[in-house]
Amino acid sequence: MMRRLTTTAGILAAAGALVLGMAPSASAAHGDLFNSTWRVVNPSGCISVPLEDNRFHVYNQTNEYAIAYMNNDCTGPVIDVIPPDGESDGGEIAVLGRAVWIR
């Protein structure tokens, strides 16, 4: 009985270590997020984006999706989802202050 309990505990410990070892690591996207006035290399997290002539335009040359939010702290409605190697639609924005979240 004791041997079975020890074996079971060992199997559970090994399985737990395997699962923890397979967890994805946190890292920045690889590539550039930019427009004509700024550039961020290997971006990560919430990035405040200046408007160009009251237009929001971002190029995403990374390996991750970039999510554009209405507010400059990455809150509020999503105004665009920019795929890897894509660009935002450049829509006109009436309110100042925008941000992009990228993993």
XYZ file of N, CA and C in Angstrom:
309
model
N 0.822 -1.184 0.000
C 0.000 0.000 0.000
C 0.872 1.256 0.000
N 1.906 1.289 0.855
C 2.795 2.440 0.940
C 3.559 2.621 -0.370
N 3.971 1.527 -0.986
C 4.705 1.596 -2.246
C 3.815 2.182 -3.341
N 2.557 1.783 -3.389
C 1.624 2.294 -4.386
C 1.418 3.806 -4.196
N 1.295 4.251 -2.947
C 1.112 5.667 -2.639
C 2.342 6.476 -3.061
N 3.518 5.940 -2.798
C 4.761 6.611 -3.177
C 4.874 6.699 -4.694
N 4.540 5.624 -5.395
C 4.588 5.608 -6.855
C 3.605 6.620 -7.437
N 2.392 6.650 -6.907
C 1.377 7.593 -7.381
C 1.822 9.033 -7.157
N 2.385 9.315 -5.993
C 2.861 10.663 -5.696
C 3.984 11.062 -6.653
N 4.868 10.128 -6.962
C 5.962 10.404 -7.896
C 5.453 10.692 -9.298
N 4.459 9.927 -9.742
C 3.877 10.144 -11.071
C 3.203 11.512 -11.141
N 2.452 11.857 -10.099
C 1.783 13.160 -10.069
C 2.793 14.306 -10.066
N 3.879 14.160 -9.324
C 4.911 15.197 -9.289
C 5.563 15.357 -10.661
N 5.847 14.249 -11.331
C 6.454 14.301 -12.660
C 5.504 14.938 -13.669
N 4.215 14.591 -13.589
C 3.227 15.176 -14.496
C 3.110 16.678 -14.263
N 3.122 17.091 -13.002
C 3.053 18.518 -12.684
C 4.251 19.272 -13.217
N 5.420 18.704 -13.082
C 6.635 19.346 -13.589
C 6.592 19.454 -15.109
N 6.061 18.431 -15.771
C 5.949 18.446 -17.222
C 4.996 19.545 -17.676
N 3.855 19.662 -17.016
C 2.882 20.694 -17.374
C 3.471 22.078 -17.152
N 4.131 22.305 -16.042
C 4.737 23.607 -15.773
C 5.843 23.920 -16.766
N 6.569 22.925 -17.184
C 7.637 23.128 -18.151
C 7.119 23.470 -19.533
N 5.885 23.112 -19.840
C 5.306 23.382 -21.147
C 4.590 24.725 -21.202
N 4.476 25.431 -20.099
C 3.790 26.724 -20.092
C 4.550 27.698 -20.983
N 3.812 28.481 -21.790
C 4.498 29.431 -22.662
C 5.172 30.527 -21.858
N 6.311 30.959 -22.338
C 7.023 32.024 -21.640
C 6.509 33.378 -22.122
N 6.516 34.347 -21.234
C 6.095 35.693 -21.600
C 7.228 36.360 -22.362
N 6.907 36.914 -23.519
C 7.929 37.591 -24.295
C 7.272 38.620 -25.195
N 8.066 39.526 -25.685
C 7.570 40.558 -26.582
C 7.356 39.971 -27.970
N 6.539 40.664 -28.748
C 6.394 40.301 -30.148
C 7.735 40.566 -30.835
N 8.011 39.837 -31.885
C 9.254 40.041 -32.631
C 8.950 40.868 -33.873
N 9.648 41.985 -34.029
C 9.455 42.847 -35.185
C 9.204 44.278 -34.764
N 8.600 45.058 -35.670
C 8.384 46.485 -35.443
C 6.904 46.838 -35.509
N 6.511 47.774 -34.656
C 5.193 48.400 -34.671
C 5.477 49.882 -34.892
N 4.878 50.512 -35.936
C 5.291 51.883 -36.253
C 4.255 52.626 -37.092
N 4.461 53.938 -37.221
C 3.832 54.758 -38.248
C 4.896 55.738 -38.733
N 4.512 56.846 -39.343
C 5.529 57.726 -39.938
C 6.317 58.537 -38.915
N 5.865 58.599 -37.653
C 6.553 59.439 -36.664
C 7.194 58.674 -35.516
N 6.936 57.389 -35.354
C 7.495 56.625 -34.238
C 7.655 55.166 -34.638
N 8.479 54.465 -33.894
C 8.724 53.032 -34.126
C 9.045 52.381 -32.788
N 8.469 51.196 -32.553
C 8.787 50.402 -31.367
C 9.292 49.049 -31.852
N 10.493 48.682 -31.443
C 11.095 47.402 -31.820
C 10.758 46.377 -30.746
N 10.312 45.198 -31.159
C 9.897 44.119 -30.260
C 8.924 44.632 -29.186
N 7.767 45.168 -29.622
C 6.825 45.785 -28.685
C 6.176 44.767 -27.758
N 5.747 45.259 -26.597
C 5.062 44.413 -25.621
C 4.169 45.291 -24.756
N 2.954 44.849 -24.504
C 2.051 45.570 -23.613
C 1.320 46.703 -24.302
N 0.922 47.700 -23.515
C 0.126 48.833 -23.986
C 1.049 49.948 -24.477
N 0.853 50.366 -25.711
C 1.685 51.398 -26.319
C 0.787 52.549 -26.748
N 1.005 53.725 -26.194
C 0.235 54.911 -26.571
C 0.668 55.348 -27.964
N -0.307 55.607 -28.828
C -0.032 55.894 -30.229
C -0.465 57.322 -30.566
N 0.461 58.188 -31.008
C 0.054 59.529 -31.432
C -0.729 59.466 -32.745
N -1.681 60.358 -32.874
C -2.460 60.425 -34.111
C -1.702 61.238 -35.152
N -1.954 60.933 -36.412
C -1.382 61.697 -37.514
C -2.525 62.448 -38.184
N -2.552 63.771 -38.036
C -3.626 64.577 -38.632
C -5.001 64.010 -38.293
N -5.179 63.659 -37.029
C -6.432 63.128 -36.507
C -6.807 61.775 -37.128
N -5.816 61.053 -37.620
C -6.054 59.716 -38.168
C -5.170 58.723 -37.420
N -5.719 57.546 -37.188
C -4.997 56.482 -36.501
C -4.474 55.532 -37.565
N -3.163 55.437 -37.706
C -2.600 54.510 -38.688
C -1.360 53.856 -38.095
N -1.362 52.531 -38.059
C -0.261 51.767 -37.474
C 0.103 50.622 -38.406
N 1.385 50.421 -38.613
C 1.899 49.264 -39.341
C 2.386 48.253 -38.313
N 1.982 47.013 -38.483
C 2.352 45.942 -37.559
C 3.219 44.931 -38.294
N 4.513 45.088 -38.225
C 5.431 44.126 -38.841
C 6.020 43.239 -37.753
N 5.115 42.631 -36.950
C 5.526 41.697 -35.905
C 4.907 40.339 -36.191
N 5.164 39.406 -35.301
C 4.600 38.067 -35.418
C 3.344 37.895 -34.561
N 2.792 38.982 -34.025
C 1.610 38.932 -33.157
C 0.541 39.900 -33.657
N -0.722 39.620 -33.286
C -1.805 40.564 -33.554
C -1.671 41.767 -32.633
N -1.996 42.954 -33.133
C -2.026 44.182 -32.334
C -3.485 44.622 -32.234
N -3.941 44.925 -31.038
C -5.326 45.325 -30.811
C -5.342 46.812 -30.480
N -6.026 47.604 -31.303
C -6.090 49.055 -31.113
C -7.334 49.409 -30.306
N -7.136 50.195 -29.256
C -8.220 50.604 -28.361
C -8.527 52.089 -28.512
N -9.751 52.469 -28.144
C -10.196 53.854 -28.216
C -9.416 54.755 -27.258
N -9.133 54.262 -26.052
C -8.463 55.087 -25.044
C -6.961 54.821 -25.027
N -6.192 55.824 -24.579
C -4.735 55.691 -24.628
C -4.152 54.832 -23.514
N -5.005 54.194 -22.699
C -4.518 53.252 -21.683
C -4.993 51.826 -21.980
N -5.272 51.554 -23.258
C -5.720 50.228 -23.726
C -7.026 49.804 -23.064
N -7.942 50.750 -22.924
C -9.289 50.464 -22.437
C -10.282 51.036 -23.438
N -11.544 50.751 -23.196
C -12.588 51.248 -24.081
C -12.799 50.315 -25.258
N -13.575 50.758 -26.230
C -13.887 49.908 -27.377
C -12.646 49.598 -28.221
N -12.641 48.412 -28.803
C -11.599 48.037 -29.764
C -11.945 48.725 -31.081
N -10.994 49.467 -31.641
C -11.260 50.160 -32.901
C -10.628 49.472 -34.106
N -9.704 48.558 -33.856
C -9.089 47.826 -34.965
C -8.293 46.649 -34.415
N -8.197 45.596 -35.195
C -7.310 44.466 -34.908
C -6.372 44.373 -36.103
N -5.088 44.538 -35.828
C -4.097 44.619 -36.893
C -3.319 43.305 -36.926
N -3.452 42.531 -38.013
C -2.786 41.229 -38.070
C -1.276 41.372 -38.231
N -0.538 40.287 -37.959
C 0.900 40.311 -38.221
C 1.157 40.697 -39.681
N 2.153 41.535 -39.905
C 2.498 42.039 -41.241
C 1.338 42.765 -41.909
N 0.493 43.414 -41.094
C -0.644 44.169 -41.615
C -0.573 45.617 -41.184
N -1.640 46.360 -41.501
C -1.718 47.752 -41.089
C -3.150 48.086 -40.727
N -3.292 49.122 -39.885
C -4.628 49.548 -39.494
C -5.323 50.167 -40.696
N -6.642 50.306 -40.592
C -7.386 50.838 -41.736
C -7.232 52.347 -41.898
N -6.616 53.022 -40.920
C -6.364 54.453 -41.047
C -7.610 55.302 -40.924
N -8.631 54.788 -40.255
C -9.888 55.519 -40.122
C -9.741 56.819 -39.354
N -10.608 57.782 -39.668
C -10.570 59.068 -38.986
C -11.108 58.919 -37.575
N -10.436 59.524 -36.625
C -10.790 59.442 -35.214
C -11.053 60.853 -34.709
N -12.171 61.047 -34.027
C -12.535 62.385 -33.552
C -11.899 62.718 -32.202
N -11.667 61.723 -31.363
C -11.169 61.958 -30.009
C -9.687 61.611 -29.957
N -8.885 62.461 -29.326
C -7.442 62.209 -29.245
C -7.122 61.133 -28.220
N -6.004 60.466 -28.423
C -5.521 59.471 -27.469
C -5.924 58.067 -27.842
N -5.022 57.312 -28.387
C -5.262 55.926 -28.788
C -4.102 55.075 -28.298
N -4.335 53.771 -28.231
C -3.272 52.869 -27.797
C -3.417 51.528 -28.489
N -2.318 50.804 -28.536
C -2.282 49.468 -29.127
C -1.738 48.514 -28.083
N -2.384 47.367 -27.932
C -1.917 46.308 -27.046
C -1.348 45.211 -27.920
N -0.159 44.782 -27.588
C 0.458 43.668 -28.311
C 1.158 42.782 -27.301
N 1.070 41.482 -27.497
C 1.658 40.527 -26.559
C 3.144 40.494 -26.727
